Short mmCIF file of C-alpha atoms in Angstrom, two decimals:
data_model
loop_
_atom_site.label_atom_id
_atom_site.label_comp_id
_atom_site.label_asym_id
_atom_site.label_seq_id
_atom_site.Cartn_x
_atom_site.Cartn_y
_atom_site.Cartn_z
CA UNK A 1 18.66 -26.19 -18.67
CA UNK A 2 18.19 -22.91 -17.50
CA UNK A 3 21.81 -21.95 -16.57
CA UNK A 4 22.20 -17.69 -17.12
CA UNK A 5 17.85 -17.21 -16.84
CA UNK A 6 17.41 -14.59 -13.77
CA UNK A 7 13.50 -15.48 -12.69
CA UNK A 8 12.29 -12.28 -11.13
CA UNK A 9 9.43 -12.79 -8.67
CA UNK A 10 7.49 -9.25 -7.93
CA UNK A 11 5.05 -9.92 -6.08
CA UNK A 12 3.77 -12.04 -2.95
CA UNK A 13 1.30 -14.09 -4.49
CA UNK A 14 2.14 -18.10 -5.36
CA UNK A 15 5.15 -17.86 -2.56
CA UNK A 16 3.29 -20.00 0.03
CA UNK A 17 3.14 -23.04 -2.76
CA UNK A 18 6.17 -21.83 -4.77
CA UNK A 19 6.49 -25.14 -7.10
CA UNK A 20 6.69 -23.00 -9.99
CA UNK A 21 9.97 -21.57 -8.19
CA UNK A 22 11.62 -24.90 -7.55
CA UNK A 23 11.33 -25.85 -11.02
CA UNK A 24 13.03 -23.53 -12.25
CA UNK A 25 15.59 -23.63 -9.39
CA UNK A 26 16.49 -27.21 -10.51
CA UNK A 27 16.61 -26.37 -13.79
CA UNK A 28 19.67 -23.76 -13.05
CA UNK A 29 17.82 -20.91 -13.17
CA UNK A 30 18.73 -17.87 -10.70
CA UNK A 31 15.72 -16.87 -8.39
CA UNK A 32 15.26 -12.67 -7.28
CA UNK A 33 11.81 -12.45 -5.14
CA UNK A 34 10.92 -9.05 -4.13
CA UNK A 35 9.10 -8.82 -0.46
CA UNK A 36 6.67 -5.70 0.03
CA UNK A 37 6.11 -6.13 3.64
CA UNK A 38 6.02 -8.12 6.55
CA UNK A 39 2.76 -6.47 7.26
CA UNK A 40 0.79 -9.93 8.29
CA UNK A 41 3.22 -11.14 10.56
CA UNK A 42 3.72 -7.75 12.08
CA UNK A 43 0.38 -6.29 12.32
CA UNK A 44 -2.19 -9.63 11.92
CA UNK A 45 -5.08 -7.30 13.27
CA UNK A 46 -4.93 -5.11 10.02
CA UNK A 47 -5.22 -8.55 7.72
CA UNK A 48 -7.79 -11.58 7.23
CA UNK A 49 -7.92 -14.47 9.92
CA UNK A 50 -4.94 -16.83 9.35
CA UNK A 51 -3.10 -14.31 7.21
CA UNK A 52 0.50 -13.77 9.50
CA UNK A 53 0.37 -18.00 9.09
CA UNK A 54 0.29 -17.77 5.44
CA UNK A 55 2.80 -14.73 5.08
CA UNK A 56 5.47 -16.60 7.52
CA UNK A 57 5.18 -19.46 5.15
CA UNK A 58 5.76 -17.08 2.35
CA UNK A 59 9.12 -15.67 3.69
CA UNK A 60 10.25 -19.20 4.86
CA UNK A 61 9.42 -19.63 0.92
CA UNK A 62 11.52 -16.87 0.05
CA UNK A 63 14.31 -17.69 2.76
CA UNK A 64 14.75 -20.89 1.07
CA UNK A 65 14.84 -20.40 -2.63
CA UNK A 66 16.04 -17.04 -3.36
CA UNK A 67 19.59 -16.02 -4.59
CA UNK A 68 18.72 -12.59 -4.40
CA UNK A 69 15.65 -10.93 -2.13
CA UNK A 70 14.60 -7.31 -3.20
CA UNK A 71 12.81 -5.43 -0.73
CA UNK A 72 10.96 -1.59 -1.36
CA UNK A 73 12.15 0.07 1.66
CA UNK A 74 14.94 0.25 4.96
CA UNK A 75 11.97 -0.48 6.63
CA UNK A 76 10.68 -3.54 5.28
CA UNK A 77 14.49 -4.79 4.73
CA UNK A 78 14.59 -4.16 8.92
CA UNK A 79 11.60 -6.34 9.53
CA UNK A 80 12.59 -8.93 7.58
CA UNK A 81 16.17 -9.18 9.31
CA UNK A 82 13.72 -8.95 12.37
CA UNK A 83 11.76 -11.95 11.51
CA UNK A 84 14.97 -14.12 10.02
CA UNK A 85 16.72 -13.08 13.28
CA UNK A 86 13.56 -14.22 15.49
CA UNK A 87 13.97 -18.04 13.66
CA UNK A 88 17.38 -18.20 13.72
CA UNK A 89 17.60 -18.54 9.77
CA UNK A 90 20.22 -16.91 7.53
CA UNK A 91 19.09 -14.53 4.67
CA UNK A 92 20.28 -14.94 1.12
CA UNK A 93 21.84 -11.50 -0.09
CA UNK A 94 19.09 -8.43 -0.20
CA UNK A 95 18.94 -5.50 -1.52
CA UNK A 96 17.00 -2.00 -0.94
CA UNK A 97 14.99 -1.10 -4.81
CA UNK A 98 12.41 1.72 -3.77
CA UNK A 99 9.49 1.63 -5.95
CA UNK A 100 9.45 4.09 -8.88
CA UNK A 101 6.57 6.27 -10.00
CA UNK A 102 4.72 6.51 -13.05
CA UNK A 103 6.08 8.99 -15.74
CA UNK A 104 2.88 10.94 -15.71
CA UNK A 105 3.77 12.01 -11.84
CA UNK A 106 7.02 13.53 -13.46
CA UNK A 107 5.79 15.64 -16.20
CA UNK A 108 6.80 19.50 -16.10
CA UNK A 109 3.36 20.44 -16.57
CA UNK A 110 0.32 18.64 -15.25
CA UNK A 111 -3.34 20.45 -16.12
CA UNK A 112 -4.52 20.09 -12.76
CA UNK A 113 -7.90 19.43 -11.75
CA UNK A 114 -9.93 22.85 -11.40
CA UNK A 115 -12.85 22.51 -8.93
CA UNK A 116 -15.11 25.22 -7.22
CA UNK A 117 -14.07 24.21 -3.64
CA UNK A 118 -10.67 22.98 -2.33
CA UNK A 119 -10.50 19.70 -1.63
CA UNK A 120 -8.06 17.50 -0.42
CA UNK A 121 -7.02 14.05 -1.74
CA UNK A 122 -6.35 10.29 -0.07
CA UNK A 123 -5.72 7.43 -2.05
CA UNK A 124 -5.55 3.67 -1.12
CA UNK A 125 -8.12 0.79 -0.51
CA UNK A 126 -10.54 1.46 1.84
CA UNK A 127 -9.83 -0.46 5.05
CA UNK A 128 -8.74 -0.81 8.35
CA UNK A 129 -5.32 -0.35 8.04
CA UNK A 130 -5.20 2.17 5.62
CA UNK A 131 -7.02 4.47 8.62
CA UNK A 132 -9.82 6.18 6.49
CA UNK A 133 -12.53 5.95 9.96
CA UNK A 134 -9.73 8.68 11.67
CA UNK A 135 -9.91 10.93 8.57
CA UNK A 136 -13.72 10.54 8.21
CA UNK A 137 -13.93 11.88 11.96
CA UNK A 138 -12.02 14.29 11.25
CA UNK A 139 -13.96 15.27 7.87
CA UNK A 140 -17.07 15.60 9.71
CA UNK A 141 -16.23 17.82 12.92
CA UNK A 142 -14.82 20.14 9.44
CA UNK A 143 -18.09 20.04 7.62
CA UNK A 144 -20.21 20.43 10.56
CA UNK A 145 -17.72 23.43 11.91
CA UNK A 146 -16.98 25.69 8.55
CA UNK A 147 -20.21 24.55 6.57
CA UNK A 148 -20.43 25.46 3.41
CA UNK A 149 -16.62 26.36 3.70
CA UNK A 150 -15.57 22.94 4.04
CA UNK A 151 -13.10 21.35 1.49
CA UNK A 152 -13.99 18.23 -0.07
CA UNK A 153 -12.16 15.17 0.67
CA UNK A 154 -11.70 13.11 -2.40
CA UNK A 155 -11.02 9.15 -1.55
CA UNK A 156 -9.43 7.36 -4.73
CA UNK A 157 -9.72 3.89 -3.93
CA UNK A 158 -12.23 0.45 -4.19
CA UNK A 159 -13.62 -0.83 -0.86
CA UNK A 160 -12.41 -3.77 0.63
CA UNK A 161 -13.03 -5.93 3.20
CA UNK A 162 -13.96 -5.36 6.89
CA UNK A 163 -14.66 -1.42 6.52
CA UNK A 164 -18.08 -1.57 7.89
CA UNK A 165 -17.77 1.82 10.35
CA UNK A 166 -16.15 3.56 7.26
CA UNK A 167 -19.17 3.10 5.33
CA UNK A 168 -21.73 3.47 7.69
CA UNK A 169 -19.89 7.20 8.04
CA UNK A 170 -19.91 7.34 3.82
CA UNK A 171 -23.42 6.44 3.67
CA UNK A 172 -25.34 7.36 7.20
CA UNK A 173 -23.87 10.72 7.80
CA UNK A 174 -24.95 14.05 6.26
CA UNK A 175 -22.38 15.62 6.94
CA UNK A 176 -19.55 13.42 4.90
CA UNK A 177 -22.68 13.03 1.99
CA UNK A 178 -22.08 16.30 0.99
CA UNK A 179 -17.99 16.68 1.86
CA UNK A 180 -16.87 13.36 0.45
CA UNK A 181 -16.26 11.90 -2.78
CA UNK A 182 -15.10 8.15 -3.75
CA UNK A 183 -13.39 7.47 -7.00
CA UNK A 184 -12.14 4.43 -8.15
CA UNK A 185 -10.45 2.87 -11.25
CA UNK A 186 -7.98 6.55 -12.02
CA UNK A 187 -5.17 5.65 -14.20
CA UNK A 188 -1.61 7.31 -13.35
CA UNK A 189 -2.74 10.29 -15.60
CA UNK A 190 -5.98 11.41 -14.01
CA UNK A 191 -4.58 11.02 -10.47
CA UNK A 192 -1.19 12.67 -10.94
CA UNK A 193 -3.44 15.73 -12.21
CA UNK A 194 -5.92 15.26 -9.07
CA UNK A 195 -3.24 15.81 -6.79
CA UNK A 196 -1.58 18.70 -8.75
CA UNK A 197 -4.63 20.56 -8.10
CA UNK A 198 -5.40 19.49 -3.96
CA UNK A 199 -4.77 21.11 -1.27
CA UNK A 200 -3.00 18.35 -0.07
CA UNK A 201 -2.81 14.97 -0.41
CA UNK A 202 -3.64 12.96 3.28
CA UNK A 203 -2.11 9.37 4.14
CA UNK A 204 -3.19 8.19 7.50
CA UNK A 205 -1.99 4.80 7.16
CA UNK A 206 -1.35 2.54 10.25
CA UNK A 207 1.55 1.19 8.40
CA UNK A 208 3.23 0.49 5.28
CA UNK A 209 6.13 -1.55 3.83
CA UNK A 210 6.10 1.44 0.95
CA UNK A 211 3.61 4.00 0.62
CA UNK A 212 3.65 4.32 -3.54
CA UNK A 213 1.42 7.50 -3.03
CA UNK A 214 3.34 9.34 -0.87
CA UNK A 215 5.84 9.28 -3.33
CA UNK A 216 3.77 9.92 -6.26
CA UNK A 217 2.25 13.29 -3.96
CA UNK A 218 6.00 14.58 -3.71
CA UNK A 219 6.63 13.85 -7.17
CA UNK A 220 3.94 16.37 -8.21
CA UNK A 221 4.76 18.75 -5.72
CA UNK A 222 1.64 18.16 -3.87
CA UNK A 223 1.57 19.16 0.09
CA UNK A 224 1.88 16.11 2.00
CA UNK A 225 0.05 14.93 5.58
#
């Protein structure tokens, strides 16, 4: 038996099929699931085919089983009263934990990059949803206005799926070849000092249940768009 064991569930994946979850739950065990977002139900055009399907079945998952449902923001807690409210179903207790950053993004002093030109950092997969085509635009009319003058933008972040127009900009256009830089793979340490030393640090997002770099960009003190 399992009576006193807290199972903590962070994270979204295994909740459509949660078997693991019930077995416990019969065993005694107490179940805390923390939701993210309600992102694929909400917004289905910023996710794969099928995806709002799967995520509903998720949260019906969660609705069911938890004792306790942690969610990362008053935003995400609102749409998922939204969506329990929309089916008539009753939420278990929940509870607002914002996400917490790294210790490296709270160190007194960060050795911040030093670069010949200003530049300007993003971070985040690229995608649709994260917005990177809008900031690309932008990046160009800059290079093609000020030249030599323009700041780099520095992306910090894999490519994923369905970015086809952000790459063709990446790869086709001269302007962004010599104004924009991808990195992927940082650790907390070499990306809290990147954006000690920007300009700024840009988040375009369509929409997020918790933007984790927003708060690590205020953490450091960097300016924030």
């Amino acid at each position: 038996q399992l009576k006193g064991v807290v199972y903590l569930h962070t994270s979204h994946s295994g909740l459509e099929k949660p078997t693991v979850i019930d077995k416990l739950k019969q065993r005694g065990a107490r179940i805390v699931i923390m939701v993210h977002d309600l992102i694929p139900i909400d917004y289905p055009e910023y996710c794969r085919p099928n995806e709002d399907i799967a995520h509903d079945a998720r949260m019906r998952g969660v609705q069911e089983r938890a004792d306790l449902i942690l969610v990362n923001s008053s935003y995400s807690l609102s749409r998922l009263q939204t969506w329990a409210e929309s089916r008539k179903l009753a939420l278990p207790p929940v509870k607002v934990i914002p996400l917490g950053v790294s210790e490296h993004y709270l160190a007194p002093h960060h050795a911040p990059v030093r670069v010949a030109r200003d530049y300007f950092v993003t971070v985040g997969t690229i995608e649709p949803r994260k917005n990177h085509v809008m900031l690309l635009s932008v990046w160009r009319r800059l290079a093609e206005e000020l030249g030599e003058d323009c700041p780099v933008l520095v992306i910090v972040g894999r490519r994923g799926w369905e970015m086809e127009a952000a790459a063709d900009l990446l790869e086709r256009c001269p302007f962004l070849s010599r104004t924009v830089v991808e990195v992927d793979g940082l650790g907390d340490s070499a990306l809290a000092a990147l954006m000690a030393g920007a300009r700024g640090v840009l988040q375009p997002s369509h929409v997020e249940g918790f933007s984790l770099p927003v708060a690590e960009a205020l953490a450091v003190g960097a300016p924030l768009v």
